[in-house]
Amino acid sequence: MGIVINQSIKNTLITYFGFGIGAVNALFLYTNFLGKTHYGMVAFLLSASNIMMPLMAFGVQNTLIRYYSKCKSELERENFLSFMLYMPLLLIIPITAITYLGYDQIAFFLLKKKSVC
């Protein structure tokens, strides 16, 4: 069996196993051990994290795949990888600071908007 077919089969089995673990969590464990409020909170946090991850990653994974092979020397590769590591921090740190410092204003705005509707 070729390397590609072997790795594809292993990847497929691991993916199915991961979906199975997720299904057991969502269908049995969460519903049996968490109340409705906590289950809703977990579902919201997982959904929000799935939405925010591509925004916070800032396209680094695609850039890394595309341009890593263009680096000729080892020093160039190390500099490129370091830049790709720190690049999302340029977005994450300001957003975190704004959220932390403006939490009260954001909460007030959301509460005001909810009470009008």
Short mmCIF file of C-alpha atoms in Angstrom, two decimals:
data_model
loop_
_atom_site.label_atom_id
_atom_site.label_comp_id
_atom_site.label_asym_id
_atom_site.label_seq_id
_atom_site.Cartn_x
_atom_site.Cartn_y
_atom_site.Cartn_z
CA MET A 1 0.00 0.00 0.00
CA GLY A 2 1.34 3.46 -0.90
CA ILE A 3 2.25 6.10 1.63
CA VAL A 4 -0.54 8.44 0.50
CA ILE A 5 -3.23 5.76 0.73
CA ASN A 6 -1.91 4.59 4.11
CA GLN A 7 -1.93 8.13 5.53
CA SER A 8 -5.37 8.84 4.01
CA ILE A 9 -6.86 5.77 5.67
CA LYS A 10 -5.29 6.66 9.03
CA ASN A 11 -6.49 10.26 8.72
CA THR A 12 -10.02 9.11 7.89
CA LEU A 13 -10.14 6.74 10.86
CA ILE A 14 -8.84 9.39 13.25
CA THR A 15 -11.37 11.90 11.91
CA TYR A 16 -14.25 9.44 12.40
CA PHE A 17 -12.99 8.69 15.91
CA GLY A 18 -12.95 12.43 16.68
CA PHE A 19 -16.50 12.84 15.38
CA GLY A 20 -17.52 9.88 17.54
CA ILE A 21 -16.04 11.49 20.67
CA GLY A 22 -17.80 14.76 19.81
CA ALA A 23 -21.12 12.97 19.30
CA VAL A 24 -20.82 11.14 22.64
CA ASN A 25 -20.02 14.46 24.35
CA ALA A 26 -22.87 16.39 22.75
CA LEU A 27 -25.54 13.69 22.92
CA PHE A 28 -24.83 11.90 26.20
CA LEU A 29 -22.27 13.50 28.50
CA TYR A 30 -23.29 17.16 28.16
CA THR A 31 -27.00 16.40 28.43
CA ASN A 32 -26.63 14.08 31.43
CA PHE A 33 -24.12 16.02 33.52
CA LEU A 34 -24.90 19.65 32.66
CA GLY A 35 -28.10 21.55 33.24
CA LYS A 36 -29.83 23.47 30.46
CA THR A 37 -28.09 26.72 31.33
CA HIS A 38 -24.62 25.20 31.45
CA TYR A 39 -25.22 23.19 28.28
CA GLY A 40 -26.26 26.36 26.49
CA MET A 41 -23.17 28.16 27.77
CA VAL A 42 -20.88 25.36 26.57
CA ALA A 43 -22.58 25.30 23.16
CA PHE A 44 -22.27 29.08 22.88
CA LEU A 45 -18.58 29.08 23.83
CA LEU A 46 -17.76 26.32 21.35
CA SER A 47 -19.66 28.10 18.57
CA ALA A 48 -18.07 31.45 19.36
CA SER A 49 -14.59 29.92 19.41
CA ASN A 50 -15.18 28.26 16.03
CA ILE A 51 -16.22 31.61 14.59
CA MET A 52 -13.40 33.62 16.18
CA MET A 53 -10.52 31.23 15.40
CA PRO A 54 -10.16 32.12 11.70
CA LEU A 55 -10.42 35.81 12.52
CA MET A 56 -7.80 35.62 15.25
CA ALA A 57 -5.47 33.41 13.20
CA PHE A 58 -5.37 36.26 10.68
CA GLY A 59 -4.72 33.89 7.74
CA VAL A 60 -1.39 32.75 9.12
CA GLN A 61 -1.93 29.06 8.35
CA ASN A 62 -2.54 29.70 4.64
CA THR A 63 0.37 32.14 4.40
CA LEU A 64 2.65 29.64 6.12
CA ILE A 65 1.73 26.86 3.70
CA ARG A 66 2.14 29.07 0.66
CA TYR A 67 5.37 30.92 1.42
CA TYR A 68 7.41 28.60 3.66
CA SER A 69 8.87 26.76 0.69
CA LYS A 70 10.10 30.05 -0.81
CA CYS A 71 12.51 30.62 2.10
CA LYS A 72 15.99 29.66 0.92
CA SER A 73 18.17 29.71 4.02
CA GLU A 74 17.62 28.37 7.52
CA LEU A 75 17.79 31.90 8.96
CA GLU A 76 15.08 33.05 6.55
CA ARG A 77 12.87 30.13 7.62
CA GLU A 78 13.39 30.88 11.31
CA ASN A 79 12.59 34.57 10.82
CA PHE A 80 9.51 33.71 8.77
CA LEU A 81 8.24 31.23 11.37
CA SER A 82 8.85 33.73 14.17
CA PHE A 83 6.94 36.39 12.24
CA MET A 84 4.06 33.97 11.62
CA LEU A 85 4.00 33.17 15.34
CA TYR A 86 3.82 36.81 16.41
CA MET A 87 1.55 38.06 13.59
CA PRO A 88 -1.78 37.02 15.22
CA LEU A 89 -0.69 38.73 18.44
CA LEU A 90 -0.82 42.04 16.57
CA LEU A 91 -4.58 41.51 16.32
CA ILE A 92 -5.28 39.57 19.52
CA ILE A 93 -3.59 41.94 21.98
CA PRO A 94 -5.43 45.14 20.88
CA ILE A 95 -8.80 43.35 20.73
CA THR A 96 -8.24 41.87 24.19
CA ALA A 97 -7.21 45.27 25.58
CA ILE A 98 -10.24 47.00 24.06
CA THR A 99 -12.56 44.30 25.38
CA TYR A 100 -11.02 44.38 28.85
CA LEU A 101 -10.99 48.17 29.15
CA GLY A 102 -14.38 48.70 27.52
CA TYR A 103 -16.24 45.77 29.07
CA ASP A 104 -18.70 47.96 30.98
CA GLN A 105 -19.54 50.07 27.93
CA ILE A 106 -20.00 46.97 25.76
CA ALA A 107 -22.23 45.29 28.37
CA PHE A 108 -24.29 48.48 28.80
CA PHE A 109 -24.72 48.79 25.03
CA LEU A 110 -25.86 45.18 24.70
CA LEU A 111 -28.26 45.42 27.65
CA LYS A 112 -29.73 48.67 26.31
CA LYS A 113 -30.19 47.15 22.88
CA LYS A 114 -31.92 44.03 24.31
CA SER A 115 -34.38 46.01 26.43
CA VAL A 116 -35.55 48.08 23.44
CA CYS A 117 -36.50 45.05 21.34
#
